[in-house]
């Protein structure tokens, strides 16, 4: 970055030999302070894996359309709608939707020689604001267990909510088609399961569909707590909610928003003090996940570009990823660029010439397929990658202008070497990196005062782990 002397800009003819020398020296001096003067540019270096590219090509907009139309065919998927045997047999209500999702996962599993374990997480939610009486809720999920004994403990997860609502959250019987909100997210989980179950990954992938989102994130809250209580090594959660690319004229079908929390919901007082002291407000694990998705958006031709939004969710609104954030997991939310509020949380009707309701005809299936590709690329990349390095520290015992980082080896044996990443403190994404052989300590000729560092592990075929930002070590 070169800051020109304003005098020279105002009076370009005054550029004498002396001032030219001054300018050159100033340029060099400025470059000397540029945090990015060494290392390799990060952008464009994330390699595309041919196996993942093959899987992305199998994602089908036609399949997604069939699945969303099927979900809409249950009339309502309100969490408090009927789910008894008769309702399931009649094909109306959340119980029938749940049974269909289960059978769909089982179908994919049959096609991969039983590679998916299809499971239910059923619990009773006690009466609350939007739950008039004790209600049984069921999350349905499929587990593609990792093939490597050590790495199979690592989990990445994709989720969408299969419940729906209309204008009245307490309406148990009126139509609530929920094609976009969140038939689209449910279809993303299903389609990712279908195409990724044909590949073997060292780490585990979970394809989840939850209930209760519209009644208060009940399903995801229960599932996230289960993950926490059972000590899951859950590295990443991708929540897809309203990814239908509503066909309103102002829609931008070339991008999908990726929301990530800044200050972690699970941060302790001590964490917050450290974050405040170090300028770490922009470096939650969820935000590293969002940046990782941005890298993949450049590596793969998915048909949609991630647009990072550095905010937990849309303004004053919420979603299932926050239930995972609350338990300390990295989780982001995908949502179309522009929501059409006539087409969500509305009874199906026409009023003053405006069509209301969350109907399939407003969904752009090619867009949902593109979002599914971006999700599948993220799940697959993480499940093939080594585990992140552990205990990443920045040494601060001595005051010095170099920076020394230490870490413990990525567990699980998939790491070949490591990269130290850095960026200017005002930069949204990682800018540069330096590669290091299989070591656990690196010194860089860069001042820790001026940049933000992270370390990631690199696998044999260039797969990258999520980066880990160091904590100070005295
Ligand atoms: Zn939703």
XYZ file of C-alpha atoms and ligand atoms in Angstrom:
475
model
C 0.000 0.000 0.000
C 1.507 3.326 -1.036
C 0.228 6.585 0.341
C 1.122 9.352 -2.043
C 2.249 12.659 -0.724
C -0.804 14.923 -1.219
C 1.520 17.677 -2.459
C 2.568 15.445 -5.339
C -1.003 14.659 -6.219
C -2.013 18.329 -6.218
C 1.037 19.453 -8.150
C 2.232 16.558 -10.283
C 4.661 18.790 -12.181
C 6.653 19.375 -9.022
C 7.859 15.787 -9.091
C 11.558 16.651 -9.056
C 14.406 14.153 -8.860
C 14.598 14.757 -5.137
C 10.901 14.160 -4.524
C 11.007 11.131 -6.833
C 13.723 9.619 -4.644
C 11.651 10.500 -1.581
C 8.601 8.845 -3.138
C 10.538 5.689 -3.973
C 11.914 5.522 -0.434
C 8.467 6.141 1.023
C 7.104 3.381 -1.185
C 9.690 0.937 0.079
C 9.122 2.029 3.658
C 5.395 1.517 3.246
C 5.928 -1.883 1.654
C 8.124 -2.751 4.597
C 5.113 -2.277 6.826
C 2.694 -4.111 4.583
C 1.636 -7.189 6.518
C 1.408 -9.041 3.235
C 4.885 -8.434 1.879
C 5.901 -12.082 2.186
C 4.157 -15.391 1.859
C 1.834 -16.642 -0.846
C -1.564 -15.163 -1.629
C -4.311 -17.324 -0.204
C -6.953 -16.614 -2.844
C -7.103 -19.219 -5.568
C -4.780 -21.731 -3.914
C -7.412 -24.057 -2.503
C -7.242 -27.118 -4.768
C -10.377 -28.672 -6.243
C -10.617 -32.416 -5.595
C -11.721 -34.429 -8.667
C -13.746 -36.809 -6.484
C -15.660 -33.897 -4.965
C -16.166 -32.340 -8.403
C -17.686 -35.654 -9.532
C -20.119 -35.637 -6.595
C -21.140 -32.043 -7.270
C -22.018 -32.940 -10.847
C -24.516 -35.508 -9.555
C -26.518 -32.972 -7.568
C -29.800 -32.712 -9.410
C -32.209 -29.767 -9.508
C -34.854 -32.255 -10.726
C -34.379 -34.454 -7.625
C -34.540 -31.407 -5.391
C -37.774 -30.297 -7.057
C -39.313 -33.756 -6.564
C -38.315 -33.723 -2.888
C -39.606 -30.218 -2.188
C -42.916 -31.006 -3.936
C -43.172 -34.167 -1.858
C -42.622 -32.204 1.363
C -45.289 -29.690 0.303
C -47.697 -32.560 -0.431
C -48.021 -33.249 3.313
C -50.223 -30.123 3.492
C -48.790 -28.892 6.743
C -45.601 -29.848 8.532
C -46.401 -27.776 11.600
C -44.546 -29.263 14.567
C -47.812 -29.348 16.484
C -49.825 -30.909 13.632
C -51.093 -34.492 13.801
C -48.547 -37.318 13.880
C -50.636 -40.305 14.944
C -50.966 -43.491 12.892
C -54.084 -42.277 11.054
C -52.479 -38.953 10.148
C -49.372 -40.716 8.870
C -51.556 -43.071 6.821
C -53.513 -40.129 5.395
C -50.266 -38.408 4.320
C -50.999 -35.141 6.088
C -49.030 -33.531 8.918
C -45.527 -33.613 10.334
C -45.655 -37.326 11.215
C -46.143 -38.271 7.555
C -43.321 -35.914 6.523
C -41.003 -37.447 9.118
C -41.726 -41.002 7.925
C -41.065 -39.995 4.325
C -37.717 -38.322 5.160
C -36.681 -41.465 7.020
C -37.629 -43.681 4.090
C -35.755 -41.399 1.694
C -32.527 -41.650 3.754
C -33.038 -45.428 3.947
C -33.402 -45.541 0.201
C -30.038 -43.752 -0.273
C -28.493 -46.128 2.216
C -29.706 -49.123 0.246
C -28.003 -47.680 -2.821
C -24.634 -47.535 -1.030
C -24.742 -50.993 0.547
C -26.134 -49.782 3.865
C -23.490 -47.075 4.313
C -25.891 -44.702 6.097
C -27.184 -45.260 9.582
C -30.649 -43.681 9.661
C -31.603 -42.487 13.125
C -34.231 -40.585 15.041
C -33.780 -38.253 17.976
C -37.206 -38.217 19.642
C -38.074 -36.239 22.763
C -41.028 -34.538 24.415
C -41.141 -30.768 24.452
C -43.045 -29.369 27.404
C -45.695 -26.660 26.876
C -44.282 -23.230 26.019
C -45.355 -20.084 24.150
C -45.727 -21.796 20.795
C -46.277 -25.341 22.116
C -49.759 -25.489 23.672
C -49.385 -29.014 25.075
C -46.587 -31.507 25.654
C -45.543 -32.581 22.149
C -43.282 -35.269 20.804
C -40.622 -33.934 18.430
C -38.419 -36.019 16.172
C -35.197 -35.051 14.439
C -34.366 -37.431 11.588
C -30.761 -37.922 10.521
C -28.421 -40.139 8.563
C -24.848 -40.852 9.615
C -22.153 -41.557 7.033
C -19.530 -42.943 9.340
C -15.909 -42.095 8.595
C -13.756 -44.963 7.358
C -10.708 -44.078 9.452
C -11.000 -45.211 13.089
C -9.286 -42.104 14.498
C -10.834 -39.557 12.143
C -14.341 -41.034 12.245
C -14.730 -39.335 15.640
C -14.608 -36.018 13.811
C -18.020 -34.925 12.556
C -19.307 -32.365 10.072
C -23.041 -31.784 9.807
C -25.574 -30.272 7.425
C -29.084 -29.408 8.600
C -32.417 -27.940 7.561
C -35.749 -27.793 9.382
C -38.562 -29.906 7.986
C -41.330 -28.271 10.018
C -43.346 -25.436 8.459
C -45.829 -22.772 9.528
C -48.352 -20.344 8.070
C -49.515 -16.932 9.359
C -50.424 -18.472 12.712
C -47.697 -20.517 14.443
C -50.400 -22.250 16.453
C -52.441 -23.395 13.434
C -52.281 -27.197 13.504
C -54.378 -28.017 10.441
C -54.332 -25.201 7.849
C -52.051 -25.471 4.822
C -48.427 -24.538 5.484
C -46.577 -25.602 2.327
C -43.125 -24.429 3.455
C -41.533 -25.002 0.048
C -38.740 -22.495 0.652
C -38.921 -22.300 4.471
C -37.626 -24.830 4.870
C -38.379 -27.461 2.262
C -35.321 -26.063 0.478
C -32.973 -26.653 3.431
C -34.401 -30.132 4.028
C -33.845 -30.917 0.336
C -30.210 -29.758 0.663
C -29.590 -32.220 3.533
C -31.253 -35.019 1.544
C -29.413 -34.320 -1.704
C -26.044 -34.018 0.059
C -26.745 -37.425 1.654
C -27.619 -38.963 -1.696
C -24.482 -37.861 -3.548
C -21.915 -37.966 -0.738
C -22.926 -41.439 0.438
C -21.236 -42.739 -2.718
C -17.823 -41.567 -1.457
C -15.692 -42.810 1.435
C -14.447 -40.169 3.862
C -12.052 -40.572 6.798
C -14.275 -38.328 8.974
C -18.019 -38.681 9.660
C -20.777 -36.664 7.972
C -24.242 -36.259 9.491
C -27.224 -35.246 7.338
C -29.818 -33.822 9.697
C -33.393 -32.593 9.375
C -34.955 -31.088 12.488
C -38.447 -30.263 13.731
C -39.584 -27.414 15.955
C -37.648 -24.552 14.343
C -40.757 -22.441 13.945
C -41.852 -23.138 17.530
C -38.538 -21.955 19.008
C -35.554 -23.909 17.598
C -36.609 -26.854 19.768
C -35.289 -29.632 17.557
C -31.857 -28.140 16.957
C -31.520 -27.147 20.596
C -32.133 -30.759 21.628
C -29.753 -32.125 19.019
C -26.960 -29.633 19.808
C -27.260 -30.467 23.496
C -27.083 -34.175 22.680
C -23.866 -33.524 20.715
C -22.418 -31.540 23.596
C -23.477 -34.006 26.314
C -22.031 -36.921 24.363
C -18.782 -35.039 23.746
C -18.966 -35.124 19.946
C -16.022 -33.671 18.077
C -18.375 -31.640 15.887
C -16.138 -29.455 13.694
C -18.722 -27.683 11.574
C -22.473 -27.192 11.248
C -24.046 -25.925 8.021
C -27.606 -24.728 8.511
C -29.657 -24.159 5.369
C -32.829 -22.189 5.974
C -34.623 -20.399 3.104
C -32.254 -21.320 0.285
C -34.994 -21.551 -2.357
C -33.862 -18.476 -4.301
C -37.370 -16.986 -4.341
C -38.074 -15.799 -7.883
C -38.818 -12.184 -6.984
C -37.477 -9.683 -9.542
C -34.920 -8.257 -7.095
C -33.437 -11.667 -6.270
C -29.725 -12.191 -6.945
C -29.368 -15.847 -7.895
C -25.598 -15.606 -8.143
C -25.018 -15.384 -4.375
C -26.057 -17.051 -1.136
C -25.591 -15.329 2.206
C -23.476 -17.097 4.821
C -24.081 -15.720 8.311
C -21.595 -16.326 11.132
C -21.466 -15.114 14.712
C -18.737 -12.675 15.815
C -18.470 -12.909 19.574
C -19.120 -16.606 20.299
C -22.371 -17.258 22.154
C -20.527 -19.801 24.295
C -17.633 -17.459 25.220
C -16.881 -17.234 28.944
C -16.108 -13.927 30.689
C -12.435 -14.875 30.467
C -12.730 -15.572 26.711
C -14.398 -12.204 26.194
C -11.622 -10.402 28.079
C -9.051 -12.079 25.831
C -11.026 -11.331 22.674
C -11.335 -7.690 23.707
C -7.629 -7.405 24.516
C -6.413 -9.027 21.306
C -8.889 -7.640 18.761
C -10.350 -11.087 18.256
C -13.934 -9.998 17.614
C -13.771 -11.145 14.006
C -12.249 -14.566 14.611
C -14.825 -16.931 16.082
C -14.635 -20.549 14.909
C -17.891 -19.969 13.039
C -16.244 -17.144 11.128
C -13.281 -19.389 10.227
C -15.852 -21.824 8.864
C -17.461 -19.006 6.838
C -14.041 -18.044 5.408
C -13.404 -21.693 4.570
C -16.688 -21.730 2.620
C -15.555 -18.577 0.783
C -12.343 -20.410 -0.230
C -14.394 -23.338 -1.534
C -16.649 -20.948 -3.423
C -13.557 -19.989 -5.424
C -12.240 -23.548 -5.785
C -15.440 -25.169 -7.088
C -17.872 -24.178 -9.768
C -21.046 -24.609 -7.721
C -23.214 -22.077 -9.566
C -23.492 -19.751 -6.574
C -21.009 -17.578 -4.679
C -21.009 -17.344 -0.892
C -21.530 -13.802 0.355
C -20.170 -13.662 3.882
C -22.257 -11.659 6.331
C -20.407 -11.002 9.574
C -23.468 -11.205 11.783
C -25.112 -14.095 13.655
C -28.225 -14.020 11.497
C -30.460 -11.588 9.674
C -31.253 -8.454 11.661
C -33.022 -9.430 14.913
C -33.912 -12.848 13.548
C -32.747 -16.315 14.429
C -32.207 -19.859 13.246
C -31.033 -23.358 14.072
C -27.282 -22.663 13.769
C -27.492 -20.443 16.858
C -28.584 -23.475 18.932
C -25.273 -25.097 17.950
C -23.347 -21.862 18.638
C -24.871 -21.850 22.129
C -23.224 -25.223 22.770
C -19.867 -23.945 21.545
C -19.869 -25.418 18.009
C -18.849 -23.640 14.823
C -22.077 -23.163 12.864
C -23.177 -20.920 9.997
C -26.445 -20.162 8.248
C -27.042 -20.182 4.481
C -29.953 -18.051 3.246
C -30.911 -16.721 -0.180
C -29.805 -13.161 -0.998
C -33.253 -11.588 -0.729
C -36.237 -13.042 1.098
C -39.759 -12.372 -0.134
C -41.881 -11.922 2.973
C -45.090 -12.490 1.027
C -43.878 -16.043 0.546
C -42.954 -17.077 4.077
C -44.988 -17.485 7.281
C -48.133 -16.594 5.308
C -51.436 -18.331 4.654
C -51.823 -19.211 0.998
C -54.116 -16.543 -0.493
C -54.356 -13.699 -2.980
C -55.044 -10.220 -1.643
C -55.051 -6.998 -3.678
C -53.445 -8.918 -6.503
C -50.562 -10.124 -4.324
C -49.974 -13.882 -3.997
C -49.107 -14.949 -0.477
C -47.800 -18.295 0.716
C -44.654 -20.421 0.578
C -45.477 -22.297 -2.627
C -43.215 -24.437 -4.831
C -43.804 -22.168 -7.826
C -41.717 -19.427 -6.209
C -38.709 -21.721 -5.691
C -35.815 -21.747 -8.151
C -34.651 -25.387 -8.120
C -31.425 -24.665 -9.989
C -30.547 -22.234 -7.220
C -31.257 -24.795 -4.472
C -29.055 -27.262 -6.384
C -26.242 -24.683 -6.502
C -26.513 -24.108 -2.746
C -26.505 -27.892 -2.225
C -23.266 -28.072 -4.272
C -21.609 -25.454 -2.067
C -22.726 -27.389 1.030
C -21.559 -30.725 -0.373
C -18.173 -29.216 -1.317
C -17.777 -27.943 2.243
C -18.834 -31.191 3.922
C -16.656 -33.298 1.631
C -13.611 -31.023 1.931
C -13.742 -31.057 5.708
C -14.413 -34.795 5.903
C -11.386 -35.512 3.670
C -9.140 -32.996 5.418
C -6.880 -33.589 8.397
C -8.063 -32.498 11.834
C -7.065 -28.941 12.713
C -3.815 -28.581 14.660
C -4.216 -28.494 18.452
C -3.138 -25.995 21.134
C -2.130 -23.232 18.740
C -0.165 -20.583 20.628
C 1.568 -17.341 19.809
C 4.647 -16.882 22.012
C 4.670 -13.569 23.857
C 7.364 -14.042 26.532
C 9.748 -11.584 24.876
C 8.902 -8.292 23.209
C 10.043 -8.805 19.616
C 8.986 -7.996 16.089
C 9.127 -11.567 14.809
C 6.274 -13.899 15.633
C 6.672 -17.489 16.775
C 3.756 -19.883 16.737
C 3.617 -23.360 18.226
C 0.992 -26.059 17.950
C 0.487 -29.763 18.522
C 0.301 -32.079 15.527
C -3.040 -32.573 13.840
C -4.362 -35.799 15.389
C -5.379 -38.724 13.182
C -2.349 -38.909 10.893
C -3.825 -37.178 7.828
C -1.634 -34.063 7.981
C 1.392 -33.816 5.708
C 2.376 -30.280 6.613
C 1.082 -26.970 7.944
C 0.350 -23.481 6.759
C 0.514 -20.325 8.808
C -2.097 -17.899 7.487
C -2.295 -14.207 8.141
C -4.205 -11.101 7.193
C -4.251 -7.438 8.046
C -6.418 -6.670 11.066
C -8.944 -4.850 8.864
C -9.143 -7.588 6.213
C -12.215 -9.828 6.094
C -10.454 -12.936 4.763
C -7.069 -14.645 5.075
C -4.660 -13.001 2.678
C -1.328 -14.835 2.784
C 0.224 -18.030 3.959
C 3.585 -19.660 4.421
C 4.026 -23.405 4.201
C 5.961 -25.381 6.786
C 7.001 -29.022 6.666
C 5.792 -31.415 9.248
C 6.782 -29.217 12.213
C 4.939 -27.800 15.207
C 6.734 -24.471 15.488
C 7.276 -21.610 13.064
C 8.789 -18.138 13.245
C 7.691 -15.455 10.799
C 9.296 -12.093 10.087
C 6.008 -10.379 10.810
C 4.860 -8.414 13.823
C 2.006 -10.021 15.765
C 0.902 -6.428 16.501
C -0.001 -5.831 12.870
C -1.620 -9.031 11.619
C -3.909 -11.842 12.697
C -2.465 -15.333 12.432
C -3.915 -18.815 12.164
C -2.505 -22.293 11.557
C -4.069 -25.042 9.489
C -3.073 -28.590 8.638
C -2.624 -29.712 5.025
C -3.327 -33.245 3.831
C -1.469 -35.310 1.238
C -3.629 -34.113 -1.646
C -3.754 -30.514 -0.477
C -6.910 -30.812 1.656
C -6.998 -28.022 4.230
C -8.262 -28.261 7.795
C -10.152 -25.399 9.373
C -7.662 -22.769 10.548
C -7.072 -22.203 14.250
C -6.304 -18.744 15.622
C -3.623 -18.828 18.334
C -4.026 -17.858 21.952
C -1.103 -16.054 23.605
C 1.455 -18.025 25.604
C 3.721 -16.208 28.021
Zn -36.937 -21.350 8.512
